[in-house]
Amino acid sequence: MSWMPPAVADLSAEVEENLRIAPVIERVGSDVWRMTIENERVKNVIDFKRTSGSRWIWKKSILLVDGEPYPPRDTHEEFYDLFLNTDEALERAAAEEPAEHGHGHGHGHGH
């Protein structure tokens, strides 16, 4: 693929540097570019859209872990950690969440 929006190219380069994999990048219609970053457990689909000018901005992300929707991470570093160390990241996230999240681990947080 020759040209891609700078926002897409920059994120792609960052992903390759941090995860050592190349994301799949495709143009989806005239005003949307899609980046897919995935391994056997984690899949993140990111759409970029064109603004009224020629700028491209993040539009939405869909994050799946083991095929189930997962809340987006707050930072790129958190996503890379989830991608590279999935079990450990999931355990940390579960330990930080309130007990009523439905995992049934019984960590009484005194709610």
Short mmCIF file of C-alpha atoms in Angstrom, two decimals:
data_model
loop_
_atom_site.label_atom_id
_atom_site.label_comp_id
_atom_site.label_asym_id
_atom_site.label_seq_id
_atom_site.Cartn_x
_atom_site.Cartn_y
_atom_site.Cartn_z
CA MET A 1 0.00 0.00 0.00
CA SER A 2 1.63 3.24 -1.04
CA TRP A 3 -0.05 6.20 0.65
CA MET A 4 -1.91 6.15 3.92
CA PRO A 5 -3.03 8.96 6.22
CA PRO A 6 -0.29 10.17 8.58
CA ALA A 7 -2.32 9.21 11.68
CA VAL A 8 -2.57 5.65 10.37
CA ALA A 9 1.07 5.48 9.29
CA ASP A 10 2.28 6.84 12.65
CA LEU A 11 0.24 4.37 14.68
CA SER A 12 1.26 1.52 12.41
CA ALA A 13 4.94 2.36 12.95
CA GLU A 14 4.41 2.56 16.71
CA VAL A 15 2.60 -0.79 16.77
CA GLU A 16 5.38 -2.46 14.78
CA GLU A 17 8.01 -1.01 17.11
CA ASN A 18 6.21 -2.12 20.30
CA LEU A 19 4.62 -5.40 19.25
CA ARG A 20 6.99 -6.55 16.49
CA ILE A 21 4.07 -7.26 14.17
CA ALA A 22 2.69 -5.28 11.27
CA PRO A 23 -0.98 -4.37 11.60
CA VAL A 24 -3.32 -5.08 8.71
CA ILE A 25 -4.34 -1.80 7.12
CA GLU A 26 -7.16 -1.42 4.64
CA ARG A 27 -9.21 1.33 3.15
CA VAL A 28 -12.90 0.89 3.89
CA GLY A 29 -14.73 3.32 1.64
CA SER A 30 -13.48 6.73 0.65
CA ASP A 31 -13.40 8.28 4.13
CA VAL A 32 -12.44 5.42 6.45
CA TRP A 33 -9.19 3.53 6.99
CA ARG A 34 -9.15 0.45 9.20
CA MET A 35 -6.24 -0.99 11.15
CA THR A 36 -6.42 -4.48 12.64
CA ILE A 37 -3.91 -5.59 15.25
CA GLU A 38 -4.32 -9.19 16.32
CA ASN A 39 -2.71 -12.27 17.74
CA GLU A 40 -4.25 -15.55 18.85
CA ARG A 41 -6.05 -13.95 21.83
CA VAL A 42 -6.35 -10.21 21.29
CA LYS A 43 -7.88 -8.36 18.36
CA ASN A 44 -8.15 -4.59 18.07
CA VAL A 45 -9.88 -2.98 15.09
CA ILE A 46 -9.37 0.77 14.79
CA ASP A 47 -11.20 2.98 12.31
CA PHE A 48 -9.89 6.37 11.23
CA LYS A 49 -12.11 8.86 9.44
CA ARG A 50 -11.43 11.95 7.39
CA THR A 51 -12.55 15.25 8.83
CA SER A 52 -14.15 17.91 6.68
CA GLY A 53 -10.66 18.95 5.67
CA SER A 54 -7.88 16.53 4.86
CA ARG A 55 -7.07 15.48 8.42
CA TRP A 56 -7.60 11.91 9.55
CA ILE A 57 -8.65 11.19 13.11
CA TRP A 58 -9.49 8.19 15.27
CA LYS A 59 -13.15 7.28 14.87
CA LYS A 60 -13.69 4.11 16.91
CA SER A 61 -12.03 0.97 18.22
CA ILE A 62 -13.31 -2.51 18.87
CA LEU A 63 -11.22 -4.58 21.27
CA LEU A 64 -11.78 -8.32 21.65
CA VAL A 65 -10.05 -10.70 24.05
CA ASP A 66 -10.62 -14.40 23.42
CA GLY A 67 -13.43 -13.42 21.05
CA GLU A 68 -15.32 -11.38 23.67
CA PRO A 69 -15.72 -7.59 23.65
CA TYR A 70 -13.31 -5.96 26.10
CA PRO A 71 -13.25 -2.33 27.30
CA PRO A 72 -10.72 -0.22 25.38
CA ARG A 73 -7.49 0.43 27.24
CA ASP A 74 -6.73 3.96 28.41
CA THR A 75 -3.24 4.15 26.91
CA HIS A 76 -1.25 2.53 24.16
CA GLU A 77 1.03 1.05 26.82
CA GLU A 78 -1.92 -0.68 28.49
CA PHE A 79 -2.99 -2.13 25.15
CA TYR A 80 0.53 -3.37 24.38
CA ASP A 81 0.66 -4.99 27.81
CA LEU A 82 -2.70 -6.68 27.20
CA PHE A 83 -1.54 -7.83 23.76
CA LEU A 84 1.82 -9.18 24.89
CA ASN A 85 0.96 -10.42 28.41
CA THR A 86 -2.73 -11.25 28.07
CA ASP A 87 -3.19 -13.51 31.10
CA GLU A 88 -1.25 -11.24 33.45
CA ALA A 89 -3.03 -8.12 32.20
CA LEU A 90 -6.45 -9.78 32.60
CA GLU A 91 -5.57 -10.86 36.14
CA ARG A 92 -4.46 -7.34 37.06
CA ALA A 93 -7.62 -5.85 35.55
CA ALA A 94 -9.82 -8.34 37.42
CA ALA A 95 -8.07 -7.53 40.68
CA GLU A 96 -8.73 -3.80 40.19
CA GLU A 97 -12.43 -4.14 39.34
CA PRO A 98 -15.29 -4.13 41.86
CA ALA A 99 -16.54 -7.54 42.95
CA GLU A 100 -19.96 -7.09 41.33
CA HIS A 101 -18.36 -7.33 37.90
CA GLY A 102 -19.65 -10.88 37.78
CA HIS A 103 -16.47 -12.93 37.84
CA GLY A 104 -17.48 -14.53 41.12
CA HIS A 105 -14.04 -14.40 42.71
CA GLY A 106 -15.52 -13.23 46.00
CA HIS A 107 -13.03 -10.47 46.77
CA GLY A 108 -15.26 -8.54 49.14
CA HIS A 109 -14.60 -4.88 48.50
CA GLY A 110 -17.09 -3.74 51.11
CA HIS A 111 -19.69 -2.23 48.81
#
